[in-house]
Coordinates of C-alpha atoms and ligand atoms in Angstrom, one line a residue:
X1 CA 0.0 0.0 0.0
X2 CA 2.7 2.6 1.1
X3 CA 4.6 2.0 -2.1
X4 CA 1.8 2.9 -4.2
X5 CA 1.0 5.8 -2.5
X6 CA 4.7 7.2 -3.3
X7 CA 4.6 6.4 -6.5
X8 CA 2.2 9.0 -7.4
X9 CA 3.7 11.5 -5.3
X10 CA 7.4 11.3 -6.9
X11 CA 5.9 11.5 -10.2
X12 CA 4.0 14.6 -9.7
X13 CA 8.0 15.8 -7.9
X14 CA 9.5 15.0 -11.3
X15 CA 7.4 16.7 -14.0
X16 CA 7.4 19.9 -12.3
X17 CA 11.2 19.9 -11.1
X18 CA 11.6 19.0 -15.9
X19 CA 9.8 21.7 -17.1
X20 CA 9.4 22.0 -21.6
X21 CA 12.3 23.1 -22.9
X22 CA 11.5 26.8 -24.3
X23 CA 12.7 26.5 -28.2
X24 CA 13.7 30.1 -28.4
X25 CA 15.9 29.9 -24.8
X26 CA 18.1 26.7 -26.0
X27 CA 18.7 28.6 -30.0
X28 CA 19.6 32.0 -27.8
X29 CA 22.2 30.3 -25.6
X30 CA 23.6 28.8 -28.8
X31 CA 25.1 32.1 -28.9
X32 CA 27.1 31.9 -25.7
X33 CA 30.3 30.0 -26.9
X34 CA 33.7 28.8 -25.3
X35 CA 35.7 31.1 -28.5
X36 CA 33.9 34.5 -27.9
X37 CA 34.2 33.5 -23.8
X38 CA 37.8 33.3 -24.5
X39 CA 37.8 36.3 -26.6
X40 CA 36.8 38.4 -24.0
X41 CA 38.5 36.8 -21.4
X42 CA 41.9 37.0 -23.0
X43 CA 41.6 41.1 -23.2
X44 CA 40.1 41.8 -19.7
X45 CA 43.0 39.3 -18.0
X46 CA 45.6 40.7 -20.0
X47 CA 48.5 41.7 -18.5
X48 CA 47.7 45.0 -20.6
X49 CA 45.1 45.8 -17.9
X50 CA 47.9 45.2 -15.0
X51 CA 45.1 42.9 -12.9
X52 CA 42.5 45.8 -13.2
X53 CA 43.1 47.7 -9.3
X54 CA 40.1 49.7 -8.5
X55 CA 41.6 53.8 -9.1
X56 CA 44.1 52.1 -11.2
X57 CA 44.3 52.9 -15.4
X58 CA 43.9 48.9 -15.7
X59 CA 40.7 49.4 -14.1
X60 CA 39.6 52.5 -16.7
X61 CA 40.7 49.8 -19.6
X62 CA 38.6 47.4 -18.6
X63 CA 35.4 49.9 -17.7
X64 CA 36.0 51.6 -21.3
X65 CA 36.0 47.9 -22.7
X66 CA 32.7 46.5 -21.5
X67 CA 31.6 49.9 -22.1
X68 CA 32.7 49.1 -25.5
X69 CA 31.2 45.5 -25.8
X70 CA 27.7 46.6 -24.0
X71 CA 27.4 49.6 -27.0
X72 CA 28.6 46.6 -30.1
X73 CA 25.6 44.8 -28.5
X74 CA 23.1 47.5 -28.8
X75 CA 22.5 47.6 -25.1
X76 CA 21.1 51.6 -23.9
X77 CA 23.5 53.5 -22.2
X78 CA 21.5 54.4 -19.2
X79 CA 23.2 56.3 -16.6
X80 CA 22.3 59.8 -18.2
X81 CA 23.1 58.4 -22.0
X82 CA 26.3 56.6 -21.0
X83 CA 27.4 53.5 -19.9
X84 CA 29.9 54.7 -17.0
X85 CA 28.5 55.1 -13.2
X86 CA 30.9 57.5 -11.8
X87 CA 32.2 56.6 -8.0
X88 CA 34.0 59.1 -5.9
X89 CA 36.6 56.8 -3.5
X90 CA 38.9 57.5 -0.3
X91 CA 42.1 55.5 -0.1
X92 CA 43.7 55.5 3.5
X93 CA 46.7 54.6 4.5
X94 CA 48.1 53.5 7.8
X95 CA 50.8 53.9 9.8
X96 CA 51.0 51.8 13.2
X97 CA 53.5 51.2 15.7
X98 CA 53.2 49.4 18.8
X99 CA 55.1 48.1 21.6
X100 CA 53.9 46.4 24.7
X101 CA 56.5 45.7 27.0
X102 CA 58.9 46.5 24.6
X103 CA 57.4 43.2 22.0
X104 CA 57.0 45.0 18.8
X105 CA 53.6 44.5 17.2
X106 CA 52.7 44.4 13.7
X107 CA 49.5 45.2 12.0
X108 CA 48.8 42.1 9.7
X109 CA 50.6 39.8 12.0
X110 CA 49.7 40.2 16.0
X111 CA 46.8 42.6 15.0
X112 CA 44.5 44.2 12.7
X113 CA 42.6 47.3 12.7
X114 CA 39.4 46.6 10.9
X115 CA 38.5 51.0 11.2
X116 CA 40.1 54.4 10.6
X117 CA 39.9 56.2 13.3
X118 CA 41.4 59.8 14.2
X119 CA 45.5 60.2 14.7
X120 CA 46.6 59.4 17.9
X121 CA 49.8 58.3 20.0
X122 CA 49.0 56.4 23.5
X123 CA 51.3 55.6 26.1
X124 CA 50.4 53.3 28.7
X125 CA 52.4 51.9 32.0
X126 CA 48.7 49.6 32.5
X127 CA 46.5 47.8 30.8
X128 CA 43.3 46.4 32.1
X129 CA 42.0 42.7 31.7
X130 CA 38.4 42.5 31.6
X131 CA 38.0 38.7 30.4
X132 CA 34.7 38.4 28.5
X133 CA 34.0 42.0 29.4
X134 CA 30.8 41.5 31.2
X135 CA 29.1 44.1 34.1
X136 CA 30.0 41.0 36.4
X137 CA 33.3 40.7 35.5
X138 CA 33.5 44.5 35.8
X139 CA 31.9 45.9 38.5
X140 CA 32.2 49.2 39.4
X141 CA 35.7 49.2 37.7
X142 CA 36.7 52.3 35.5
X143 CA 37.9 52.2 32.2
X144 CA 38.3 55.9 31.3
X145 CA 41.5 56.6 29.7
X146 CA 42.7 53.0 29.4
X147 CA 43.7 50.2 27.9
X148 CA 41.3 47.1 27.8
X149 CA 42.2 43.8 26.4
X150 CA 39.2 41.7 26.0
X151 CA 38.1 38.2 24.6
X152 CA 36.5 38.4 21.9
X153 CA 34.5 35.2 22.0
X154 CA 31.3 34.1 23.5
X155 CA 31.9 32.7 27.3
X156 CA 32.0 28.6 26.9
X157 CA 29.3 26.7 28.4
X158 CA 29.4 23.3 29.7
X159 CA 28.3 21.2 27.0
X160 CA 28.0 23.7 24.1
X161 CA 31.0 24.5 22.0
X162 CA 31.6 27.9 22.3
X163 CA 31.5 30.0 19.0
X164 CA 34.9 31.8 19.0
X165 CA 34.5 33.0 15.6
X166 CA 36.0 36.3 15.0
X167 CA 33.1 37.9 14.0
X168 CA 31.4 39.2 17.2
X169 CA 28.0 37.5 17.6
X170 CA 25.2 39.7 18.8
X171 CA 25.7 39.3 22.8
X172 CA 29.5 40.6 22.1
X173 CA 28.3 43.3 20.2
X174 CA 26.3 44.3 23.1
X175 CA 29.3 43.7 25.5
X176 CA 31.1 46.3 23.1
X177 CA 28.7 48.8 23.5
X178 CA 28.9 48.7 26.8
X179 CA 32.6 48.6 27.3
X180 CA 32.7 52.0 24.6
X181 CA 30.4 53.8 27.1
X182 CA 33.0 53.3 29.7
X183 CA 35.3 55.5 27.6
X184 CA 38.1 53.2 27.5
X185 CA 41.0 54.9 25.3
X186 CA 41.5 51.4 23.1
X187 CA 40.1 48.0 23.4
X188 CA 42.0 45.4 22.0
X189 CA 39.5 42.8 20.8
X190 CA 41.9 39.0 21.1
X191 CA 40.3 35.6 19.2
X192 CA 41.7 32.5 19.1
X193 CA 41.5 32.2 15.2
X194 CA 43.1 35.8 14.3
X195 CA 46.3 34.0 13.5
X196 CA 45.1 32.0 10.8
X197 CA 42.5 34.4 9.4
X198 CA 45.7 36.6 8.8
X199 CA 48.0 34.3 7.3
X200 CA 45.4 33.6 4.6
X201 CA 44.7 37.4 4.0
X202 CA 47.6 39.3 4.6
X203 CA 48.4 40.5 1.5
X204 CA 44.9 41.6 1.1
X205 CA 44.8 43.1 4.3
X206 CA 47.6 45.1 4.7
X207 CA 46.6 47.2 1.4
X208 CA 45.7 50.3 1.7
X209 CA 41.9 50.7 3.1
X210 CA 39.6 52.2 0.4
X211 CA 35.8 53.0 0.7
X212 CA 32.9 55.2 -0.7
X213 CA 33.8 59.5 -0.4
X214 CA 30.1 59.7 0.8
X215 CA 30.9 57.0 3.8
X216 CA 34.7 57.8 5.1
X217 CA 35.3 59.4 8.6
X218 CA 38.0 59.1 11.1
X219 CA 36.3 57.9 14.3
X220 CA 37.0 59.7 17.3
X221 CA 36.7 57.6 20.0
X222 CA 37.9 54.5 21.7
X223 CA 40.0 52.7 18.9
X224 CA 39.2 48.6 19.2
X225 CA 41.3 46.7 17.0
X226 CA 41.9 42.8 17.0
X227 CA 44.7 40.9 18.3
X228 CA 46.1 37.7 18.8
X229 CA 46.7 35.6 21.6
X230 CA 50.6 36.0 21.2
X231 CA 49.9 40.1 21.6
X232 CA 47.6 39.0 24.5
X233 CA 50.4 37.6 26.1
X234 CA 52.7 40.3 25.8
X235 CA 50.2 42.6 27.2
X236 CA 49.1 40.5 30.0
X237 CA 53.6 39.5 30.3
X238 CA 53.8 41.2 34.3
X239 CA 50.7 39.4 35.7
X240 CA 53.2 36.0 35.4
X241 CA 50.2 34.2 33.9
X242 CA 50.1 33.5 30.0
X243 CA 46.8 34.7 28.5
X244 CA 45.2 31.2 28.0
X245 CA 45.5 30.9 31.5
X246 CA 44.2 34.1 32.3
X247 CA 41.1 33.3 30.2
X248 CA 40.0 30.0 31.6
X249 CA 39.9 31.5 34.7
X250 CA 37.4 34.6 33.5
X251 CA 33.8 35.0 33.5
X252 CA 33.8 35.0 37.5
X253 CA 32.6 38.1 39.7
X254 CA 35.0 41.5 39.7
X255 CA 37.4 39.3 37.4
X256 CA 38.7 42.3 35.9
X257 CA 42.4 43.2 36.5
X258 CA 44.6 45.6 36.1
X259 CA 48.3 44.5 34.7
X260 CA 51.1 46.6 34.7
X261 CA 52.8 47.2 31.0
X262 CA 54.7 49.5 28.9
X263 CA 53.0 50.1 26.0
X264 CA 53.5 53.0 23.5
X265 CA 51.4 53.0 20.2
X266 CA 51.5 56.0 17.4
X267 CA 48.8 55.5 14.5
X268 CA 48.2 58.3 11.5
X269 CA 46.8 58.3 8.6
X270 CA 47.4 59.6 5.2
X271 CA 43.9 60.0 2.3
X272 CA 43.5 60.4 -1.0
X273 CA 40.5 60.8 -3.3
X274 CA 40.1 58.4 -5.9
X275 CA 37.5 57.7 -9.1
X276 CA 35.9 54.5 -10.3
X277 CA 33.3 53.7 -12.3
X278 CA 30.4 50.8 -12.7
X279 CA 29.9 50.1 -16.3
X280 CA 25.4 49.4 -17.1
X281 CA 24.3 48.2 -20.4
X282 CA 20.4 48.3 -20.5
X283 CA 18.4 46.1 -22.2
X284 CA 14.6 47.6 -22.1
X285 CA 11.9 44.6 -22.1
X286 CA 8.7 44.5 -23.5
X287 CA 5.3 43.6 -21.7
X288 CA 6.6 44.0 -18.3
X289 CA 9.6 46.6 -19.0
X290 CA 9.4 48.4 -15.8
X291 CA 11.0 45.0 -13.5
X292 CA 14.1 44.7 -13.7
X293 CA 16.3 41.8 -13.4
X294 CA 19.7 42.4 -12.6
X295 CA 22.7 40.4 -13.8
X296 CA 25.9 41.4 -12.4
X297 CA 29.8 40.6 -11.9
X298 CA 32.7 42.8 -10.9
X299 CA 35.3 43.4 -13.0
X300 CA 37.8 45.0 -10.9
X301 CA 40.9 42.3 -9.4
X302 CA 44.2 43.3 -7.3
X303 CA 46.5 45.1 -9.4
X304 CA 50.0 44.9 -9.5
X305 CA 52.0 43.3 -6.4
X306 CA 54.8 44.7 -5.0
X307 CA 56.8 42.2 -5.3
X308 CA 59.6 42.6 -7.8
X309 CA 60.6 39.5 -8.9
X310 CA 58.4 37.4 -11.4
X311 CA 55.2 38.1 -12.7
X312 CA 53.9 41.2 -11.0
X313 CA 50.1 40.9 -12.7
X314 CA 47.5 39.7 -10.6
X315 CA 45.5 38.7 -14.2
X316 CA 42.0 37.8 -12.3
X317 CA 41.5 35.1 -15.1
X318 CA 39.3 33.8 -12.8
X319 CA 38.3 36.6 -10.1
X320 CA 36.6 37.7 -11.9
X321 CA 37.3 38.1 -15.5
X322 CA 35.6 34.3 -16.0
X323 CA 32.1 36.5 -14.4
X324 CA 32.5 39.5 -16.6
X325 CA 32.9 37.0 -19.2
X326 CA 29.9 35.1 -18.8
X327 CA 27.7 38.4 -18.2
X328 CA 28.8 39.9 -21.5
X329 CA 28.1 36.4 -22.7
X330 CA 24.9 36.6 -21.5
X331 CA 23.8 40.0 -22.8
X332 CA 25.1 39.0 -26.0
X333 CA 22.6 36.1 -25.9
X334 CA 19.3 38.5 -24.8
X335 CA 20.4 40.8 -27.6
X336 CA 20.4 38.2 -30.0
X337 CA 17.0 37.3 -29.2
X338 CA 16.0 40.6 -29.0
X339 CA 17.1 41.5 -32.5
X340 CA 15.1 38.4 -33.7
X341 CA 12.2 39.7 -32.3
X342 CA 12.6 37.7 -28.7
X343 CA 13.5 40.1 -26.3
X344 CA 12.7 39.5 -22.8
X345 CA 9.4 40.5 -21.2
X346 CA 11.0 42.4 -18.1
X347 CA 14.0 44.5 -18.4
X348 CA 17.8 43.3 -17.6
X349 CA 20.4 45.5 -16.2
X350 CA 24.1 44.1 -16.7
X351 CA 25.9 45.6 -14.1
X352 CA 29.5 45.3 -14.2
X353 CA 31.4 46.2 -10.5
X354 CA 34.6 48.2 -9.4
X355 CA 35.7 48.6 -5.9
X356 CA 34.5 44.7 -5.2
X357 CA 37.5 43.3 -4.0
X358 CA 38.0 46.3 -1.8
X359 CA 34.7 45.7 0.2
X360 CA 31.9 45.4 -2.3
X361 CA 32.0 49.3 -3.3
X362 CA 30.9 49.4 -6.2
X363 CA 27.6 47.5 -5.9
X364 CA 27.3 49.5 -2.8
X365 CA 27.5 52.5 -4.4
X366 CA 24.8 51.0 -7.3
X367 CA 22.4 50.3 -4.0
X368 CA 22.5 53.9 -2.7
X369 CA 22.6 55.1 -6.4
X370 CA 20.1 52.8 -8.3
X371 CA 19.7 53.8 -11.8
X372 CA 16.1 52.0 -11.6
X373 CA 14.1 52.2 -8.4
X374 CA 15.1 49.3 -6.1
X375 CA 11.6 48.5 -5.3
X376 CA 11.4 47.4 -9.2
X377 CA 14.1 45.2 -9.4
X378 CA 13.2 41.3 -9.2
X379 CA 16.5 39.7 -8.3
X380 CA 20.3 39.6 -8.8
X381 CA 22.4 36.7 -10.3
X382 CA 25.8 37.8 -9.9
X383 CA 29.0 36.0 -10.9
X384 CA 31.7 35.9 -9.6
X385 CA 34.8 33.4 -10.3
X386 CA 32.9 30.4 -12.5
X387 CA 36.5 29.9 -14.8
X388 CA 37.9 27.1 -12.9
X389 CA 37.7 24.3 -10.6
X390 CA 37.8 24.6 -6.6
X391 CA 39.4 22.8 -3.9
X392 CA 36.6 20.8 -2.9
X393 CA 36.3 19.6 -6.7
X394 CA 39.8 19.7 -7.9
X395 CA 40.6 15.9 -9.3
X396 CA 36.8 14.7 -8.5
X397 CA 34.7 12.8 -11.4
X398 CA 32.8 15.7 -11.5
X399 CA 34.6 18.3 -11.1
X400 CA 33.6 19.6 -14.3
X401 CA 30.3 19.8 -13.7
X402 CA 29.4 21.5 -11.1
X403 CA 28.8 25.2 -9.5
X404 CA 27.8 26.6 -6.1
X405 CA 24.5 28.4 -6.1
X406 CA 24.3 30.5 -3.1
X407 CA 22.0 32.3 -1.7
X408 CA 19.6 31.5 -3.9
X409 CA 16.7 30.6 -1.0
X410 CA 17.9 33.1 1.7
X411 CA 14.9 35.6 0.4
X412 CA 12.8 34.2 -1.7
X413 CA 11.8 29.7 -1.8
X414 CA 11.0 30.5 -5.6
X415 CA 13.6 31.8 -7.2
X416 CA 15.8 28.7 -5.8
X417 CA 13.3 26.3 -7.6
X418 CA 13.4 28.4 -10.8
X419 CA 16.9 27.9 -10.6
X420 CA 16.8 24.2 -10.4
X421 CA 14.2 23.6 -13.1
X422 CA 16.5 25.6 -15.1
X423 CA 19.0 23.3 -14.6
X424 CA 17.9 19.9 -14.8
X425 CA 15.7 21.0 -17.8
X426 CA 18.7 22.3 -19.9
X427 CA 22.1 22.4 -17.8
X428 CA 22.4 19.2 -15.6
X429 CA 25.2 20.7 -13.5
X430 CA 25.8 19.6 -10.3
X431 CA 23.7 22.5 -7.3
X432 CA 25.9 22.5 -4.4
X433 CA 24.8 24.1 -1.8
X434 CA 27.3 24.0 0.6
X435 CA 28.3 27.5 0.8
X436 CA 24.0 28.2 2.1
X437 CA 24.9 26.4 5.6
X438 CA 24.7 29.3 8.1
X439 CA 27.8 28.4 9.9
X440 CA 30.3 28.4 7.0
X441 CA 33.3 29.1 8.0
X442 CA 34.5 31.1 5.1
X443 CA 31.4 33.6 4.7
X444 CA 30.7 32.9 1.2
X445 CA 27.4 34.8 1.4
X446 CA 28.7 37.8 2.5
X447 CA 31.7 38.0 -0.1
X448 CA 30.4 39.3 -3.3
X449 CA 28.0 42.0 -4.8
X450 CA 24.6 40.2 -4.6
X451 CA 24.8 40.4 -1.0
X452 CA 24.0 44.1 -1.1
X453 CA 21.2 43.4 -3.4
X454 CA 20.6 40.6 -0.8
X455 CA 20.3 43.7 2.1
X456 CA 17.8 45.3 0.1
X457 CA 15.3 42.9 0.4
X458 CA 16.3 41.7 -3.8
X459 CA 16.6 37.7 -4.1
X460 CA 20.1 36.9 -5.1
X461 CA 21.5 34.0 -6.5
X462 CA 25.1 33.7 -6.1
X463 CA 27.3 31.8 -9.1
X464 CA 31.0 30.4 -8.3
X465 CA 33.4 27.6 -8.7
X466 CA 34.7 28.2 -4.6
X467 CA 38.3 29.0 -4.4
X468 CA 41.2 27.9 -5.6
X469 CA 45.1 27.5 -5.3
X470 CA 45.5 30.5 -7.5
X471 CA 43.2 32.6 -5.7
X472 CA 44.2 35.9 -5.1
X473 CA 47.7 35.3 -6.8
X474 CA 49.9 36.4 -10.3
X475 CA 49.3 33.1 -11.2
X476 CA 45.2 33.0 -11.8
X477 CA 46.2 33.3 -15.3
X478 CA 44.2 32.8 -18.9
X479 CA 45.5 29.7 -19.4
X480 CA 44.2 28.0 -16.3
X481 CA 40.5 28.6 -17.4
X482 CA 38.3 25.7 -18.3
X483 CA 36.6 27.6 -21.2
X484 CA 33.9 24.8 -21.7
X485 CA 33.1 24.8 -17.8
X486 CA 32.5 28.3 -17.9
X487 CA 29.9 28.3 -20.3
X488 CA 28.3 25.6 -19.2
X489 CA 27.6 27.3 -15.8
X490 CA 26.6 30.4 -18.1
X491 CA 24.4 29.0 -19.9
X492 CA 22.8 27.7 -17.0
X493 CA 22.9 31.4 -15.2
X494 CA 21.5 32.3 -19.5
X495 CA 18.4 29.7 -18.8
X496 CA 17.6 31.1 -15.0
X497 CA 17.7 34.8 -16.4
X498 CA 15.5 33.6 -19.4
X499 CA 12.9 32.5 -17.0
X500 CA 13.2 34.8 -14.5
X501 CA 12.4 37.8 -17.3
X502 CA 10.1 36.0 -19.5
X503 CA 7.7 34.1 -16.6
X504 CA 4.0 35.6 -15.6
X505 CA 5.2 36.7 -12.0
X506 CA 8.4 38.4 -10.3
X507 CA 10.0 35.6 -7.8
X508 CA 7.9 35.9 -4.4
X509 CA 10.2 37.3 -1.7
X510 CA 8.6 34.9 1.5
X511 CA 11.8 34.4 3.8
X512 CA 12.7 37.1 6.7
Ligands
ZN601 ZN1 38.5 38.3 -5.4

């Protein structure tokens, strides 16, 4: 009996997860092709374009050739009659010296300072150990004036592994606030996985800092910067404990101490004004021309490194040159159908970043700057890195067919399942998911443009192959790409836009 009552169900599960195939969608992706992907990949990572560094002239190459491509394809200039979105950026450098105890500390390497804040020199011959850095710990103690080193992860419970990730969760963030109204002069904010974080992003990290004009300012007050437990314990050195003592014993009433230390810091910094630009090509729709999907990737990469041997170019073959690639790809297709007399019902913005890899700016910008009204715009499939094959795939059966699709439920249960009849009615690529599991470690979700889409309340799907050896490095080169692989995943990001423009409704945003 059981069985037969399951039958039924799967059945009805399978014809609507294979939808018809749509005649005109499969002869329009024809158009996306692993020679013109390679075409246009082959320019953007060029060494010509000197790995495209937001403010950079590679950068302006690379605007003024998508500009170029978006105007070939007949796409409307729509930022005022061009294709450039102009972005005024501050660049900030830092300079930071520290001592404690006469230990030199290094920013990238015992700490990090996530902030600008005002110029300032400190001299110190305390500090004071609050432990988790709660009212019990504290008491009536003051903090005005001084120096508070603080762990900066949740106090362990028996039983429960205690989240020590670096971000602070929500009951730290209060304990900040607290600890800023006591007007301490610097809080220095120690986690356990600090060390490790900074090995993998050093480079990255200790660049110069760069954000929107509209959003700099040099905080005033109490600086908090990270550090790690190695700085702890040269902070901490004259209470004759080592930190990792000090902080299994915290948590208990009045815990906070005060430890004597000589500690001398100095931190300025130096600004200039920079400009960037978005490139938008606009395709207007038909029937339903006022929605707007939104199809984006960011161009920008890392520039030059210092470093003077060898190959200086950070290409971005991959990052993201492979998801510039695939958008012009992309337009190229809707074009083609439009010219034919199949353009798309709703409208499609391609929306080509700067400023990403120096903290999503120039999809930022595009959210407090939207050419079309937010409210309008239906979703956002952005690209980013779909050129190669990632660690967890490298050598695998399949690595070749696969892509991580994230995001895609976090706002709206619909758009996911468009995405996935798309696929296993045209693309058959392997959904992983992995990258949606709210504890991922590496913060997938939060690391590209969609996610300020994502903030506006606009479903997002998020397209990548997951990183690689070569991420981030001279040597994410043209000639590592896996031009086939990144059309397929294209073409399937092609058959998720077609849908997504062309269907009855907008995808239903039902997840807070
Ligand atoms: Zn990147």
């Amino acid at each position: 009996m059981k069985n037969v009552l399951i039958i039924p169900a799967l059945l009805a599960f399978a014809s609507a997860a294979f939808a018809q195939k749509d005649a005109n969608a499969l002869k329009y992706a024809g158009v996306i092709t692993p020679e013109d992907a390679k075409k246009h990949l082959s320019v953007l990572a060029s060494d010509a374009f000197e790995g495209r560094e937001t403010g950079k002239p590679g950068a302006e190459k690379a605007a003024a050739y998508i500009a170029g491509e978006f105007q070939k394809l007949g796409l409307e200039a729509p930022v005022n009659g061009a294709y450039l979105q102009p972005i005024r950026l501050r660049e900030s450098t830092t300079t930071f010296t520290m001592t404690a105890n006469g230990q030199p500390c290094r920013v990238g390497y015992e700490a990090y300072i996530p902030d600008v804040y005002t110029d300032r020199h400190l001299e110190a011959s305390e500090v004071v150990f609050v432990g988790y850095g709660t009212s019990k710990e504290l008491g009536e103690l003051d903090l005005g004036g001084k120096v508070v080193v603080w762990i900066n992860e949740d106090i362990p419970r028996p039983g429960i592994p205690a989240n020590t990730d670096l971000q602070p969760s929500e009951a730290r963030g209060r304990v900040i606030m607290e600890l800023a109204k006591r007007r301490p002069a610097a809080v220095l904010a120690i986690n356990r996985q600090l060390s490790g974080m900074l090995d993998k992003y050093r480079a990255g990290l200790m660049d110069a800092q760069m954000s929107l004009e509209s959003d700099f300012q040099q905080i005033p007050g109490p600086m908090f910067f990270f550090g790690t437990d190695s700085l702890a314990d040269a902070l901490l050195r004259r209470s004759g404990k080592r930190y990792l003592d000090l902080r299994s014993a915290a948590g208990s009433e009045n815990f906070a101490r005060v430890v004597a230390c000589d500690l001398r810091m100095s931190y300025s910094v130096a600004t200039k004004q920079l400009a960037a630009s978005n490139v938008l090509g606009f395709l207007p729709g038909r029937d339903l021309k006022n929605e707007v999907l939104v199809i984006s990737a960011h161009y920008d990469h890392e520039g030059l490194t210092g470093n003077a041997t060898g190959d200086k170019v950070n290409n971005g073959a991959d990052d993201d040159a492979s998801g510039t690639t695939g958008m012009i790809e992309i337009a190229r297709a809707f074009s083609e159908a439009k010219k034919s007399g199949h353009g798309p019902r709703r409208s499609i913005l391609f929306l080509a970043n700067v400023g990403e890899e120096k903290g999503l700016l120039g999809s930022q910008f595009y959210v407090e700057n939207p050419v079309f009204p937010l409210s309008s715009t239906i979703a956002d499939l952005n690209i980013d890195m779909i050129g190669r094959v990632g660690y967890d795939y490298a050598g695998k059966n399949d690595s070749a067919n696969y892509v991580y699709t994230v995001g895609s439920a976090m706002l709206s249960s619909e758009l996911k399942k468009i995405n996935e009849t798309a696929n296993s009615t045209y693309s058959g690529l392997k959904l992983d998911y992995k990258y949606d599991a709210p504890d991922d470690p590496e913060k997938i979700y939060y690391r590209s443009d969609h996610y300020n889409f994502a903030k506006n309340g606009i479903p997002v799907i998020f397209f990548t192959n997951g990183e690689h050896a070569d991420y981030h490095k001279p040597s994410d080169e043209v000639n590592k790409i896996n031009f086939p692989l990144l059309v397929k995943r294209t073409k399937l990001i092609f058959y998720t836009s077609w849908e997504l423009a062309n269907r009855d409704t907008r995808p239903v945003v039902d997840v807070q």
